mmCIF file of C-alpha atoms in Angstrom:
data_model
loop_
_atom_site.group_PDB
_atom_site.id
_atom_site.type_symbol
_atom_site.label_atom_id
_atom_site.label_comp_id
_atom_site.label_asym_id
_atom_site.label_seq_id
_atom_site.Cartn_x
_atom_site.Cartn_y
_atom_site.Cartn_z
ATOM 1 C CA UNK U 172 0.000 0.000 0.000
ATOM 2 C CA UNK U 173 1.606 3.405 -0.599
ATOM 3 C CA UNK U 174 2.614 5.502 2.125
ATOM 4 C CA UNK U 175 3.162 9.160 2.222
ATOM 5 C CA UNK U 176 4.834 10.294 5.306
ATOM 6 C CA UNK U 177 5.602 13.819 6.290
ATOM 7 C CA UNK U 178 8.182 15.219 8.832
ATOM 8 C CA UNK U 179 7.295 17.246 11.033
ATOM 9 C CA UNK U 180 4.308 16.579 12.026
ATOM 10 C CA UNK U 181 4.237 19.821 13.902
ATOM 11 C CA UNK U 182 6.204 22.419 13.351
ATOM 12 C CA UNK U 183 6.751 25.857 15.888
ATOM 13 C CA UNK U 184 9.134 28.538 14.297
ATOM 14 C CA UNK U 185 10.436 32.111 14.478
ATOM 15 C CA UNK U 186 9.498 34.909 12.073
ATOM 16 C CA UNK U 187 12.799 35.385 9.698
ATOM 17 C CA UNK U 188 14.454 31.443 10.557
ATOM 18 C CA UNK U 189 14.242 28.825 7.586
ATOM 19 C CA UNK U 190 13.369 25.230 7.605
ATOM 20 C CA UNK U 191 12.338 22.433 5.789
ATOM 21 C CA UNK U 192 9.266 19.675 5.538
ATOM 22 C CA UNK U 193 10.261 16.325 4.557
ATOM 23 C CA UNK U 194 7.729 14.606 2.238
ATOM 24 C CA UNK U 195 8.949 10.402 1.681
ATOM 25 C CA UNK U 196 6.491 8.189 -0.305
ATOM 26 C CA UNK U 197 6.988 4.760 -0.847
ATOM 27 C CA UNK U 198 5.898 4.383 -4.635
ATOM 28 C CA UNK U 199 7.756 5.436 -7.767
ATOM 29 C CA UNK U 200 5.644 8.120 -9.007
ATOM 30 C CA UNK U 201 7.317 11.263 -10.192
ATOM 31 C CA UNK U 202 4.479 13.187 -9.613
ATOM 32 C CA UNK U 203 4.320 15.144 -6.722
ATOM 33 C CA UNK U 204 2.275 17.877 -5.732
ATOM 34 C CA UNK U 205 2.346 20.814 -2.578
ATOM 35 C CA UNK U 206 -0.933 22.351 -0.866
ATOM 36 C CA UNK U 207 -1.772 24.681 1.483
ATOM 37 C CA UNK U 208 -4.679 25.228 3.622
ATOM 38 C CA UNK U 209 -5.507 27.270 6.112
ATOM 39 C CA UNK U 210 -8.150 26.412 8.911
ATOM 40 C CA UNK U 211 -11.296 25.304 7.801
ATOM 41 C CA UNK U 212 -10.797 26.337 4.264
ATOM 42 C CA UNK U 213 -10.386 24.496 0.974
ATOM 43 C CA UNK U 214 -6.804 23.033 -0.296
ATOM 44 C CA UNK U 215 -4.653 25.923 -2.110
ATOM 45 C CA UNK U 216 -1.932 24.152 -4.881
ATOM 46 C CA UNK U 217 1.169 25.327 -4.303
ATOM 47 C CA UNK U 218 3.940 23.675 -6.367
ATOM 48 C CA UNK U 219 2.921 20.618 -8.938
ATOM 49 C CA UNK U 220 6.419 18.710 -9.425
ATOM 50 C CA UNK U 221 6.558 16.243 -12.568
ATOM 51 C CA UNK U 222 9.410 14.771 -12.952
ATOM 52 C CA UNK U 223 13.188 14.222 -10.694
ATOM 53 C CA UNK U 224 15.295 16.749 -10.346
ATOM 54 C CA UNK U 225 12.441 19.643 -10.673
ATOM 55 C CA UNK U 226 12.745 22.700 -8.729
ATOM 56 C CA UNK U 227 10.210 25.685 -8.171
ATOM 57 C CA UNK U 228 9.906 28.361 -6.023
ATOM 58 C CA UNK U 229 7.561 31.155 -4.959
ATOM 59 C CA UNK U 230 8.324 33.657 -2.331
ATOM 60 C CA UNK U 231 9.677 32.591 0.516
ATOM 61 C CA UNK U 232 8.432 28.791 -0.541
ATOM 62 C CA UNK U 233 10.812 25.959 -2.462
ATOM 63 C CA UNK U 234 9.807 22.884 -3.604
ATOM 64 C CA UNK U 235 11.916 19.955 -4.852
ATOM 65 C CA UNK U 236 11.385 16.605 -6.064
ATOM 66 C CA UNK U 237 14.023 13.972 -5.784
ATOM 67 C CA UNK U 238 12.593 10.959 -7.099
ATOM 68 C CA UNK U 239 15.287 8.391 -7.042
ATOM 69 C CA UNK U 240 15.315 9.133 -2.753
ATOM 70 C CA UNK U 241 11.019 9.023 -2.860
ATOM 71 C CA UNK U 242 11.763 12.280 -1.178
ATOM 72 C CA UNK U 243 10.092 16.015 -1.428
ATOM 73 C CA UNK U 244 10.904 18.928 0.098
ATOM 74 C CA UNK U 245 9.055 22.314 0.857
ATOM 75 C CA UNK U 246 11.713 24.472 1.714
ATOM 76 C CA UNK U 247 10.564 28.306 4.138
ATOM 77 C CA UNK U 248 12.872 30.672 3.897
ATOM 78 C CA UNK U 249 12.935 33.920 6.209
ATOM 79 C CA UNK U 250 9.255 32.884 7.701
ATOM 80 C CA UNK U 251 6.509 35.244 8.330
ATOM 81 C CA UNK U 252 3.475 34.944 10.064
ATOM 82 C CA UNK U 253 1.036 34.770 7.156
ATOM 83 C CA UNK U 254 3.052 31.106 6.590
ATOM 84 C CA UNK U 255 1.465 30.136 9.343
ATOM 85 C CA UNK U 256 -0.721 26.918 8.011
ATOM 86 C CA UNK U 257 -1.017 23.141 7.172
ATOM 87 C CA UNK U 258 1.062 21.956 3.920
ATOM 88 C CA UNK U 259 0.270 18.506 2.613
ATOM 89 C CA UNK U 260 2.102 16.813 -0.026
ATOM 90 C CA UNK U 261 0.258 14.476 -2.038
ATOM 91 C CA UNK U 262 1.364 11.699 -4.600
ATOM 92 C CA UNK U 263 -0.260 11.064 -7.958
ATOM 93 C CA UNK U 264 0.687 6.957 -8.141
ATOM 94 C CA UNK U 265 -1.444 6.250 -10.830
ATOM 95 C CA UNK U 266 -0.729 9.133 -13.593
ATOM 96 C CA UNK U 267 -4.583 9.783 -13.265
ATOM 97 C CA UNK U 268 -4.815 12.419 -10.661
ATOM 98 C CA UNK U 269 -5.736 10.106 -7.902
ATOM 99 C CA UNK U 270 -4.082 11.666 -5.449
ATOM 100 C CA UNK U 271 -2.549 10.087 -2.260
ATOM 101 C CA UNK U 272 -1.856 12.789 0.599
ATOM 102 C CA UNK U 273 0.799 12.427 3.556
ATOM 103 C CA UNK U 274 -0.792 13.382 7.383
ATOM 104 C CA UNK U 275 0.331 17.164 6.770
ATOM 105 C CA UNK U 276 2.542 19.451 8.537
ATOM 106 C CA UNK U 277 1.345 22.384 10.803
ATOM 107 C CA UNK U 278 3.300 25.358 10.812
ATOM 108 C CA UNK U 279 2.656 27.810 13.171
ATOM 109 C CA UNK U 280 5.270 31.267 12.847
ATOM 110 C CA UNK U 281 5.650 33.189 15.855
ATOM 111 C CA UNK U 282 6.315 36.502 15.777
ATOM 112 C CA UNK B 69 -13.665 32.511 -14.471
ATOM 113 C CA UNK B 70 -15.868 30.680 -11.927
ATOM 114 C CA UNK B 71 -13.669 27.927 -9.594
ATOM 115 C CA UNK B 72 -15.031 25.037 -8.283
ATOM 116 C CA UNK B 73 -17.936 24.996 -5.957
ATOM 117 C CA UNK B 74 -20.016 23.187 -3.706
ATOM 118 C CA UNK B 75 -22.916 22.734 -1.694
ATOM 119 C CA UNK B 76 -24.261 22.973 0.342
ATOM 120 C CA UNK B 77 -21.198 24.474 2.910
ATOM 121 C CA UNK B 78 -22.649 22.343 6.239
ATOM 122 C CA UNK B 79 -25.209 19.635 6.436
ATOM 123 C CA UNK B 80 -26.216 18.010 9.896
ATOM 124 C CA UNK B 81 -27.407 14.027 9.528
ATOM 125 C CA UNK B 82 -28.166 11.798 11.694
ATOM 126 C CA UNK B 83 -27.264 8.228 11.823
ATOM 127 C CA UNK B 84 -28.682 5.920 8.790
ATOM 128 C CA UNK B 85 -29.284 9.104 6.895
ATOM 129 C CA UNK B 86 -28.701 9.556 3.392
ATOM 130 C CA UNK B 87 -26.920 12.620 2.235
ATOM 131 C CA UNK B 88 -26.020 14.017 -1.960
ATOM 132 C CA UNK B 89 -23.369 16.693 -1.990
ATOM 133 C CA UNK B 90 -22.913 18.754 -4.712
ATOM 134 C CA UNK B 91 -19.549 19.716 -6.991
ATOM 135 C CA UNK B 92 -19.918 21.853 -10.650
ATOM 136 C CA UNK B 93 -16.288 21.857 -12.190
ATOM 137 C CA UNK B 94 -14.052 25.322 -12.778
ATOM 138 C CA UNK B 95 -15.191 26.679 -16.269
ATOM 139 C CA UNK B 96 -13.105 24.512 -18.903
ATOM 140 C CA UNK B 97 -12.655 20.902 -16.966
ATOM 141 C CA UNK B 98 -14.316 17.709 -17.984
ATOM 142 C CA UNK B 99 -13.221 15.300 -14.654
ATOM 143 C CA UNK B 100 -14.192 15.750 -11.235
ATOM 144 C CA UNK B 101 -12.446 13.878 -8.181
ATOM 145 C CA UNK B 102 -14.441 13.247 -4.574
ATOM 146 C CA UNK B 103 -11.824 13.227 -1.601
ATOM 147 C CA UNK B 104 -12.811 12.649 2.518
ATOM 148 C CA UNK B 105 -11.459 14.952 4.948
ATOM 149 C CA UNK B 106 -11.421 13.529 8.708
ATOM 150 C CA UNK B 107 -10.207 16.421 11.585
ATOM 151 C CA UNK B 108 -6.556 16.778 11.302
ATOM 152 C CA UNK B 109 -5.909 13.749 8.414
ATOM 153 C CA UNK B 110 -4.986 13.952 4.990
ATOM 154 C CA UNK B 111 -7.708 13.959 2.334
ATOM 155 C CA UNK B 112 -8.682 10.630 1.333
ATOM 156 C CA UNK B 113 -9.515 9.899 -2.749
ATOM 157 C CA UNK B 114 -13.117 8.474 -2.584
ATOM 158 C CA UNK B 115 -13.585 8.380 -6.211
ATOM 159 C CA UNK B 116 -13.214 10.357 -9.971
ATOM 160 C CA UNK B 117 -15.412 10.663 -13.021
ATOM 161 C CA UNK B 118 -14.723 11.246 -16.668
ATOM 162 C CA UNK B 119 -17.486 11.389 -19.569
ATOM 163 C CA UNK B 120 -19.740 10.319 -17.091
ATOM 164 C CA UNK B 121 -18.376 7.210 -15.753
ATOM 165 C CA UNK B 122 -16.426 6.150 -12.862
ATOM 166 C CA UNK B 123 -12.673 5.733 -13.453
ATOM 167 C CA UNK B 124 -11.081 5.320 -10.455
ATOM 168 C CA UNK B 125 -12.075 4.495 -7.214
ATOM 169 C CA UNK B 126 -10.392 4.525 -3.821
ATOM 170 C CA UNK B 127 -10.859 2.252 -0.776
ATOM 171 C CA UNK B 128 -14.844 3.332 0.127
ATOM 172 C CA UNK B 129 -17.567 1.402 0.434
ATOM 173 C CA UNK B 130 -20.399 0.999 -1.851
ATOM 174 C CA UNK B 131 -22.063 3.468 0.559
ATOM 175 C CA UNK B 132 -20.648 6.027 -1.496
ATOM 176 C CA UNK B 133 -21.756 6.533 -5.088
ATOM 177 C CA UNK B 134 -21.310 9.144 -6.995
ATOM 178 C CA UNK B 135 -22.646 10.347 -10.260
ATOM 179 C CA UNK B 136 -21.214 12.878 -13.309
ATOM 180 C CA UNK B 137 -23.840 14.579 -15.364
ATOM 181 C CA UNK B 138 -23.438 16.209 -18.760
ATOM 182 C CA UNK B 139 -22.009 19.496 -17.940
ATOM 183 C CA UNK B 140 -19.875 17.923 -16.328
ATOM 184 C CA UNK B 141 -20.846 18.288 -12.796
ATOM 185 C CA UNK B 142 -20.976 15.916 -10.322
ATOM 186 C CA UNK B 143 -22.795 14.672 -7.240
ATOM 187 C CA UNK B 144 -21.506 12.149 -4.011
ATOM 188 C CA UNK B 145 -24.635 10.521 -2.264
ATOM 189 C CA UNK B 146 -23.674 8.702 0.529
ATOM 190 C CA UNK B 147 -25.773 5.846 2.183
ATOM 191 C CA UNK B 148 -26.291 4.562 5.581
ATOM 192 C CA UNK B 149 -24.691 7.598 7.583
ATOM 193 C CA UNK B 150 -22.281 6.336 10.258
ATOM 194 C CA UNK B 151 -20.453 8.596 12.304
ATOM 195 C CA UNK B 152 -17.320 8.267 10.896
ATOM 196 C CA UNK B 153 -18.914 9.748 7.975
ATOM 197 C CA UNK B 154 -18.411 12.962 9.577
ATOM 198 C CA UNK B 155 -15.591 14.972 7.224
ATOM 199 C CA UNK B 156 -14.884 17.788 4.898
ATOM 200 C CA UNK B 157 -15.705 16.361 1.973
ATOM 201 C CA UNK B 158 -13.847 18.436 -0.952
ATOM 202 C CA UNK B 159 -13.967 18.475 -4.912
ATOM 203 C CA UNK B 160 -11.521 18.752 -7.579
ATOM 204 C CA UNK B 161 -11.548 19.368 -10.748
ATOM 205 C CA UNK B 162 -8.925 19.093 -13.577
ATOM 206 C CA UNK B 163 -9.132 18.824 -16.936
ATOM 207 C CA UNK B 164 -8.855 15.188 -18.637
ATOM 208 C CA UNK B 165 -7.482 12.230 -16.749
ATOM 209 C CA UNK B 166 -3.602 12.971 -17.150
ATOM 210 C CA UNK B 167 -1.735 13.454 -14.302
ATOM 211 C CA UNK B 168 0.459 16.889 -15.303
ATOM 212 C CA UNK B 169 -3.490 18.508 -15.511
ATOM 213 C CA UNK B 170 -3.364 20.242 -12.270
ATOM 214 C CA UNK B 171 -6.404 19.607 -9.890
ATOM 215 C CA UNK B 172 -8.125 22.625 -8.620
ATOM 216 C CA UNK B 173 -10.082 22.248 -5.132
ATOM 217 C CA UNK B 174 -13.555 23.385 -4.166
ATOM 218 C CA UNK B 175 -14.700 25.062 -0.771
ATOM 219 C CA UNK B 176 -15.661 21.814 0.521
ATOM 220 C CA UNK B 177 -19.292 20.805 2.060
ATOM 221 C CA UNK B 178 -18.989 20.127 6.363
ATOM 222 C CA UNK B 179 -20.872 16.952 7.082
ATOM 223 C CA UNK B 180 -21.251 16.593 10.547
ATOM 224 C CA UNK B 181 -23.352 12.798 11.566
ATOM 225 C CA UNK B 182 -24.882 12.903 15.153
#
């Protein structure tokens, strides 16, 4: 069955520090995908990664995909408060956008 | 250019219930995906229709059926309300069944089962 495991689960940082989540999945799907979503709300895309080696960015937010290592990053740079949110990574196995999502990440950014 | 919505946004059931929730696709998109939402998990794929057919279905019961019309929207009935039922249930569209189509989520409907 494929897993999709995220590190940390929880995450507490301070305004301007960097970091990075840890997204492993246990198929070999080289497509990978980044959300956001805030409290109660809907699932905002962040990054869609399609193939190894990709890199994007977007403000203060990198993504990579290494897909030889079944490993993702989302990489904060410099946080600010408005981070402040859960980020799920999610694995398309099947090339069909059925997507398979790891337990998320909740980053709080103190000021 | 209208996104993906939903509805309704919260619907109370009780036990052995039946419930439809309601997706229509963002303008331009053909296939609609169903996920489940539990408190503080990862969405869950329930199922996905294309030209008005189920293609792909994830591990849910046959409690949950689902149905595509021809503008492309969609509706997810689900039978026999337990109370594990309770979720965000959320909708995504994309456009075809590739996998580089990016899905786009709706607001999500709040089904709460007492």
């Amino acid at each position: 069955e494929l897993k999709v495991e995220q590190n940390p689960l929880f995450l507490s940082m301070q305004e301007g520090k960097n970091y990075t989540i840890y997204c492993n999945y246990s198929t070999t799907s080289d497509r990978l995908y980044w959300y956001r979503q805030d409290p109660g709300k809907s699932l905002e895309s962040l990054f869609v990664l399609l193939s190894n080696g990709a890199v994007k960015q977007e403000g203060r937010l990198m993504a990579s995909l290494d897909t030889k290592a079944r490993l993702s990053t989302l990489h904060i740079t410099a946080a600010v408060h408005d981070l402040s949110a859960t980020y799920f990574c999610a694995v398309d196995e099947t090339g069909a956008n059925n997507l398979f999502f790891g337990t998320g990440t909740r980053l709080t950014v103190i000021p | 250019d209208a996104g993906v919505t939903q509805s309704p946004t919260h619907l109370i059931k009780t036990r052995g219930q039946q419930v439809t929730l309601r997706c229509s696709p963002k303008s331009g998109h053909d296939t609609v995906s169903w996920y489940q939402q539990a408190l503080g998990q990862g969405p869950q794929f329930i199922f996905q229709y294309y030209e008005e057919e189920e293609r792909q279905r994830g591990n849910f019961p046959d409690r949950f059926s689902g149905h595509q019309f021809p503008n492309y929207s969609s509706e997810l009935n689900v039978n026999a309300l337990l109370l594990g039922d309770s979720a965000l249930y959320l909708c995504a569209s994309s456009l075809g069944l590739a996998g580089n189509n990016e899905q786009f989520f709706g607001p999500g409907t709040r089904l709460t089962v007492l």
